[in-house]
């Protein structure tokens, strides 16, 4: 039997989702994308899971892009149907729980777009990044033209998108494409620390905080500020707020009920 294209490993409240096609540097075939969408949807709906980590199998690649072989012969009708049915990047964007991209190795094209559709990007120092589509005579189609400039600014996004140039982890950190870079042997520990810290908070507050901050990328500031007030009103009236305040005043750790 072929090994599953996507593996899910639950480590307490943290679910690690591994794209498992190492012989192709985890290039995302349509079947792999479907499996990833299903896994992520299930985990988002599972109350036992508080944080998702997305990573790639093997020690060479996070994801070396969408499966280039499947681009051959793609018709107008097929591409329009794919977008109508929704993409893996749309599915990632809809996840309410925090998602951390654990990047170790090649993070190219659709792989970079997948990482950018996550909330945080933590990379090993040996990782490399490229918005590589231009080299194939296409353009980013998984959100890259919109998410890259929001992360790194217009000029740098244009440079990366138009040249397809490869950059290293330190450069990716400098321009804001990734949030942290650590030595390879420390990657799992650091991702675990961040995931564990988030998982220890109230799930209600985490969900609202993520929604509020993400809204800043799509709303004008006035609407964004009103939206924050709406979400803050939900947070300040939650049971976990009562518990958080009580725990602070009683000088003890809070016991969240996620309500
Ligand atoms: N789609 C489909 N197959 C891919 C792939 C992709 N995005 N990236 C790698 N592969 C396949 C290779 O074709 C090769 O398959 P084979 O063993 O059947 O020939 C296998 O993965 C290993 O890749 P290979 O190129 O031999 O490894 P390498 O270490 O020499 O180079 C890369 C690694 C990532 C630099 C190189 O594979 C590459 O440039 N990939 C394409 C990256 C890209 O342009 N991505 C953007 C797509 S939009």
Short mmCIF file of C-alpha atoms and ligand atoms in Angstrom, two decimals:
data_model
loop_
_atom_site.label_atom_id
_atom_site.label_comp_id
_atom_site.label_asym_id
_atom_site.label_seq_id
_atom_site.Cartn_x
_atom_site.Cartn_y
_atom_site.Cartn_z
CA UNK A 1 0.00 0.00 0.00
CA UNK A 2 1.29 3.50 -0.82
CA UNK A 3 2.14 5.52 2.26
CA UNK A 4 -0.42 8.19 3.10
CA UNK A 5 0.27 11.54 1.47
CA UNK A 6 -0.46 13.38 4.70
CA UNK A 7 0.44 12.16 8.19
CA UNK A 8 -1.10 13.48 11.38
CA UNK A 9 0.73 13.13 14.68
CA UNK A 10 -1.05 14.34 17.79
CA UNK A 11 1.23 15.55 20.54
CA UNK A 12 -1.23 16.47 23.27
CA UNK A 13 -3.07 19.61 22.13
CA UNK A 14 -0.70 20.11 19.17
CA UNK A 15 -1.36 18.32 15.88
CA UNK A 16 1.61 17.98 13.54
CA UNK A 17 0.54 17.57 9.92
CA UNK A 18 3.31 16.23 7.66
CA UNK A 19 3.17 16.41 3.87
CA UNK A 20 4.58 13.03 3.05
CA UNK A 21 6.05 12.83 -0.42
CA UNK A 22 9.76 13.13 0.35
CA UNK A 23 10.87 11.48 -2.90
CA UNK A 24 9.38 14.50 -4.72
CA UNK A 25 10.46 17.03 -2.10
CA UNK A 26 6.84 17.03 -0.90
CA UNK A 27 5.59 18.65 -4.12
CA UNK A 28 1.85 19.06 -3.71
CA UNK A 29 -0.02 16.86 -6.14
CA UNK A 30 -3.78 17.37 -6.38
CA UNK A 31 -4.27 14.21 -4.31
CA UNK A 32 -1.90 15.52 -1.64
CA UNK A 33 -3.70 18.87 -1.58
CA UNK A 34 -7.05 17.10 -1.12
CA UNK A 35 -5.65 15.02 1.74
CA UNK A 36 -4.20 18.13 3.36
CA UNK A 37 -7.49 20.01 3.13
CA UNK A 38 -9.35 17.10 4.75
CA UNK A 39 -6.78 16.72 7.55
CA UNK A 40 -6.75 20.40 8.36
CA UNK A 41 -10.56 20.68 8.36
CA UNK A 42 -10.88 17.68 10.70
CA UNK A 43 -8.27 19.04 13.08
CA UNK A 44 -9.85 22.50 13.11
CA UNK A 45 -13.16 20.89 14.11
CA UNK A 46 -11.59 18.71 16.84
CA UNK A 47 -11.84 20.39 20.27
CA UNK A 48 -8.86 18.36 21.58
CA UNK A 49 -6.57 20.16 19.11
CA UNK A 50 -5.46 23.70 19.99
CA UNK A 51 -2.60 24.36 17.56
CA UNK A 52 -1.65 22.94 14.15
CA UNK A 53 1.88 22.57 12.84
CA UNK A 54 2.41 22.01 9.11
CA UNK A 55 5.65 20.48 7.91
CA UNK A 56 7.25 18.35 5.21
CA UNK A 57 8.65 14.82 5.42
CA UNK A 58 12.34 14.10 5.01
CA UNK A 59 15.27 16.37 5.67
CA UNK A 60 15.46 18.24 2.35
CA UNK A 61 12.21 20.08 1.80
CA UNK A 62 9.28 21.78 3.42
CA UNK A 63 7.43 21.79 0.10
CA UNK A 64 9.08 22.28 -3.33
CA UNK A 65 5.88 23.70 -4.80
CA UNK A 66 2.78 22.43 -6.46
CA UNK A 67 3.36 19.32 -8.57
CA UNK A 68 4.75 20.79 -11.78
CA UNK A 69 3.99 17.63 -13.78
CA UNK A 70 0.28 18.22 -13.17
CA UNK A 71 0.46 21.66 -14.80
CA UNK A 72 0.89 19.99 -18.20
CA UNK A 73 -2.12 20.25 -20.44
CA UNK A 74 -4.25 22.05 -17.83
CA UNK A 75 -7.24 23.62 -19.56
CA UNK A 76 -9.12 26.82 -18.88
CA UNK A 77 -12.16 24.88 -17.74
CA UNK A 78 -10.14 22.70 -15.35
CA UNK A 79 -8.38 25.66 -13.73
CA UNK A 80 -11.67 27.56 -13.33
CA UNK A 81 -13.27 24.51 -11.73
CA UNK A 82 -10.36 24.16 -9.29
CA UNK A 83 -10.71 27.76 -8.16
CA UNK A 84 -14.51 27.41 -7.92
CA UNK A 85 -14.15 24.35 -5.69
CA UNK A 86 -11.64 26.17 -3.48
CA UNK A 87 -7.92 25.70 -3.04
CA UNK A 88 -5.73 24.30 -0.30
CA UNK A 89 -4.61 27.88 0.36
CA UNK A 90 -8.23 29.00 0.85
CA UNK A 91 -8.72 26.07 3.24
CA UNK A 92 -5.63 27.08 5.25
CA UNK A 93 -6.85 30.65 5.40
CA UNK A 94 -10.16 29.50 6.91
CA UNK A 95 -8.60 27.57 9.80
CA UNK A 96 -9.68 29.27 13.03
CA UNK A 97 -6.90 27.73 15.14
CA UNK A 98 -3.31 28.94 14.98
CA UNK A 99 -1.21 27.23 12.32
CA UNK A 100 2.59 27.19 12.45
CA UNK A 101 4.66 26.34 9.37
CA UNK A 102 7.73 24.33 10.44
CA UNK A 103 10.11 24.86 7.53
CA UNK A 104 13.23 22.77 7.00
CA UNK A 105 14.63 22.91 3.50
CA UNK A 106 13.14 23.94 0.16
CA UNK A 107 10.16 26.26 0.44
CA UNK A 108 9.36 27.08 -3.16
CA UNK A 109 6.40 28.28 -5.22
CA UNK A 110 3.21 26.74 -3.86
CA UNK A 111 5.22 25.62 -0.81
CA UNK A 112 6.00 29.24 -0.02
CA UNK A 113 2.36 30.12 -0.63
CA UNK A 114 1.33 27.37 1.77
CA UNK A 115 3.75 28.69 4.40
CA UNK A 116 2.41 32.21 3.89
CA UNK A 117 -1.16 30.98 4.38
CA UNK A 118 -0.08 29.78 7.84
CA UNK A 119 0.01 32.15 10.80
CA UNK A 120 3.65 31.78 11.82
CA UNK A 121 6.72 30.59 9.97
CA UNK A 122 9.62 29.06 11.88
CA UNK A 123 12.51 27.90 9.70
CA UNK A 124 15.79 26.06 10.11
CA UNK A 125 18.86 28.00 9.02
CA UNK A 126 19.38 25.63 6.07
CA UNK A 127 16.00 26.47 4.51
CA UNK A 128 15.73 28.26 1.17
CA UNK A 129 12.84 30.21 -0.27
CA UNK A 130 11.70 31.15 -3.75
CA UNK A 131 8.56 32.47 -5.36
CA UNK A 132 9.64 30.37 -8.31
CA UNK A 133 6.61 30.38 -10.63
CA UNK A 134 8.07 32.91 -13.07
CA UNK A 135 10.72 30.33 -14.02
CA UNK A 136 7.93 28.10 -15.37
CA UNK A 137 6.26 30.88 -17.34
CA UNK A 138 3.43 31.30 -14.83
CA UNK A 139 2.66 33.49 -11.84
CA UNK A 140 1.76 32.69 -8.22
CA UNK A 141 -1.77 31.28 -8.12
CA UNK A 142 -2.08 30.26 -4.46
CA UNK A 143 -2.19 33.71 -2.92
CA UNK A 144 1.50 34.59 -3.35
CA UNK A 145 0.93 37.86 -5.19
CA UNK A 146 -1.23 39.08 -2.29
CA UNK A 147 0.36 37.57 0.82
CA UNK A 148 4.01 38.14 -0.11
CA UNK A 149 3.71 41.95 -0.40
CA UNK A 150 1.76 42.05 2.86
CA UNK A 151 4.65 40.30 4.59
CA UNK A 152 7.68 41.86 2.92
CA UNK A 153 6.44 45.04 1.19
CA UNK A 154 5.75 45.78 -2.45
CA UNK A 155 9.32 46.27 -3.72
CA UNK A 156 10.75 43.10 -2.21
CA UNK A 157 7.67 41.10 -3.23
CA UNK A 158 8.06 42.28 -6.81
CA UNK A 159 11.78 41.48 -6.79
CA UNK A 160 11.17 37.93 -5.55
CA UNK A 161 8.17 37.32 -7.82
CA UNK A 162 9.75 38.73 -10.99
CA UNK A 163 13.20 37.17 -10.55
CA UNK A 164 12.23 33.84 -8.98
CA UNK A 165 15.47 34.33 -7.03
CA UNK A 166 16.30 31.92 -4.21
CA UNK A 167 17.02 33.38 -0.79
CA UNK A 168 18.36 31.82 2.39
CA UNK A 169 16.79 31.71 5.82
CA UNK A 170 18.67 34.71 7.20
CA UNK A 171 17.52 36.88 4.30
CA UNK A 172 13.97 35.53 4.72
CA UNK A 173 14.10 36.57 8.37
CA UNK A 174 15.53 39.99 7.55
CA UNK A 175 12.72 40.82 5.10
CA UNK A 176 9.99 39.45 7.38
CA UNK A 177 9.10 36.42 5.28
CA UNK A 178 9.69 34.12 8.26
CA UNK A 179 9.27 34.92 11.93
CA UNK A 180 12.15 32.94 13.41
CA UNK A 181 15.20 31.07 12.19
CA UNK A 182 16.89 28.47 14.37
CA UNK A 183 19.68 25.94 13.91
CA UNK A 184 18.29 22.73 12.42
CA UNK A 185 18.75 20.59 15.58
CA UNK A 186 16.72 23.11 17.58
CA UNK A 187 13.81 23.41 15.15
CA UNK A 188 11.45 20.89 16.74
CA UNK A 189 12.13 22.18 20.22
CA UNK A 190 11.45 25.80 19.25
CA UNK A 191 8.29 24.98 17.26
CA UNK A 192 7.13 22.86 20.21
CA UNK A 193 7.77 25.72 22.62
CA UNK A 194 5.78 28.21 20.56
CA UNK A 195 2.94 25.75 19.95
CA UNK A 196 2.87 24.76 23.62
CA UNK A 197 2.76 28.36 24.76
CA UNK A 198 -0.19 29.12 22.48
CA UNK A 199 -1.92 25.87 23.50
CA UNK A 200 -1.70 26.89 27.16
CA UNK A 201 -3.89 29.98 26.60
CA UNK A 202 -7.66 30.18 26.51
CA UNK A 203 -8.82 28.78 23.16
CA UNK A 204 -11.51 31.49 23.04
CA UNK A 205 -8.97 34.28 23.43
CA UNK A 206 -6.59 32.66 20.93
CA UNK A 207 -9.34 32.34 18.32
CA UNK A 208 -10.47 35.93 18.76
CA UNK A 209 -6.91 37.28 18.77
CA UNK A 210 -6.10 35.44 15.55
CA UNK A 211 -9.28 36.67 13.87
CA UNK A 212 -8.62 40.26 14.92
CA UNK A 213 -5.02 40.37 13.75
CA UNK A 214 -5.76 38.58 10.46
CA UNK A 215 -8.54 41.06 9.73
CA UNK A 216 -5.93 43.83 9.56
CA UNK A 217 -4.74 42.40 6.24
CA UNK A 218 -8.12 42.79 4.57
CA UNK A 219 -9.89 45.69 6.28
CA UNK A 220 -9.33 49.44 6.10
CA UNK A 221 -8.13 50.68 9.52
CA UNK A 222 -11.48 52.20 10.56
CA UNK A 223 -13.34 48.95 9.92
CA UNK A 224 -10.52 46.96 11.48
CA UNK A 225 -10.71 49.01 14.68
CA UNK A 226 -14.50 48.47 14.88
CA UNK A 227 -14.02 44.75 14.24
CA UNK A 228 -11.48 44.58 17.06
CA UNK A 229 -14.02 46.20 19.37
CA UNK A 230 -16.63 43.60 18.42
CA UNK A 231 -14.21 40.75 19.16
CA UNK A 232 -12.97 42.40 22.36
CA UNK A 233 -16.59 42.62 23.53
CA UNK A 234 -16.85 38.85 23.06
CA UNK A 235 -13.59 38.29 24.93
CA UNK A 236 -14.43 40.55 27.87
CA UNK A 237 -17.75 38.76 28.39
CA UNK A 238 -16.29 35.23 28.23
CA UNK A 239 -16.07 32.81 31.16
CA UNK A 240 -12.33 32.52 30.54
CA UNK A 241 -11.96 36.26 31.14
CA UNK A 242 -13.55 35.82 34.59
CA UNK A 243 -11.17 32.95 35.28
CA UNK A 244 -8.12 34.80 33.93
CA UNK A 245 -8.79 37.85 36.09
CA UNK A 246 -9.61 35.73 39.17
CA UNK A 247 -6.43 33.67 38.70
CA UNK A 248 -4.35 36.85 38.43
CA UNK A 249 -5.85 38.30 41.60
CA UNK A 250 -5.45 34.99 43.46
CA UNK A 251 -1.83 34.68 42.19
CA UNK A 252 -2.32 31.27 40.58
CA UNK A 253 -2.38 29.77 37.07
CA UNK A 254 -5.70 30.04 35.23
CA UNK A 255 -7.79 26.95 34.52
CA UNK A 256 -9.38 27.65 31.16
CA UNK A 257 -12.71 26.14 30.16
CA UNK A 258 -12.58 27.62 26.63
CA UNK A 259 -15.95 29.27 27.12
N1 LIG B 1 6.79 19.24 -8.82
C1 LIG B 1 6.95 17.99 -9.23
N2 LIG B 1 8.06 17.28 -8.99
C2 LIG B 1 9.03 17.86 -8.29
C3 LIG B 1 8.93 19.18 -7.82
C4 LIG B 1 7.73 19.87 -8.10
N3 LIG B 1 7.53 21.13 -7.68
N4 LIG B 1 10.07 19.50 -7.16
C5 LIG B 1 10.84 18.39 -7.20
N5 LIG B 1 10.23 17.43 -7.90
C6 LIG B 1 10.71 16.07 -8.18
C7 LIG B 1 11.79 16.04 -9.24
O1 LIG B 1 11.21 16.07 -10.53
C8 LIG B 1 12.46 14.73 -8.94
O2 LIG B 1 11.63 13.69 -9.43
P1 LIG B 1 12.33 12.37 -10.10
O3 LIG B 1 13.20 11.80 -9.02
O4 LIG B 1 11.17 11.51 -10.47
O5 LIG B 1 13.14 12.90 -11.25
C9 LIG B 1 12.38 14.65 -7.43
O6 LIG B 1 11.36 15.55 -7.04
C10 LIG B 1 13.65 15.11 -6.76
O7 LIG B 1 13.97 16.39 -7.25
P2 LIG B 1 15.39 16.75 -7.90
O8 LIG B 1 15.20 17.93 -8.79
O9 LIG B 1 16.03 15.55 -8.48
O10 LIG B 1 16.18 17.18 -6.58
P3 LIG B 1 17.33 18.25 -6.42
O11 LIG B 1 17.79 18.13 -5.01
O12 LIG B 1 18.33 18.14 -7.50
O13 LIG B 1 16.61 19.69 -6.59
C11 LIG B 1 14.88 21.34 -6.25
C12 LIG B 1 15.62 20.10 -5.70
C13 LIG B 1 13.74 21.63 -5.28
C14 LIG B 1 15.85 22.51 -6.33
C15 LIG B 1 14.32 21.03 -7.65
O14 LIG B 1 13.62 19.80 -7.61
C16 LIG B 1 13.38 22.08 -8.17
O15 LIG B 1 13.83 23.12 -8.65
N6 LIG B 1 12.05 21.83 -8.08
C17 LIG B 1 11.04 22.69 -8.58
C18 LIG B 1 10.85 23.86 -7.67
C19 LIG B 1 9.84 24.82 -8.25
O16 LIG B 1 10.03 25.43 -9.25
N7 LIG B 1 8.73 24.96 -7.52
C20 LIG B 1 7.70 25.88 -7.87
C21 LIG B 1 6.57 25.19 -8.52
S1 LIG B 1 5.27 26.36 -8.86
#
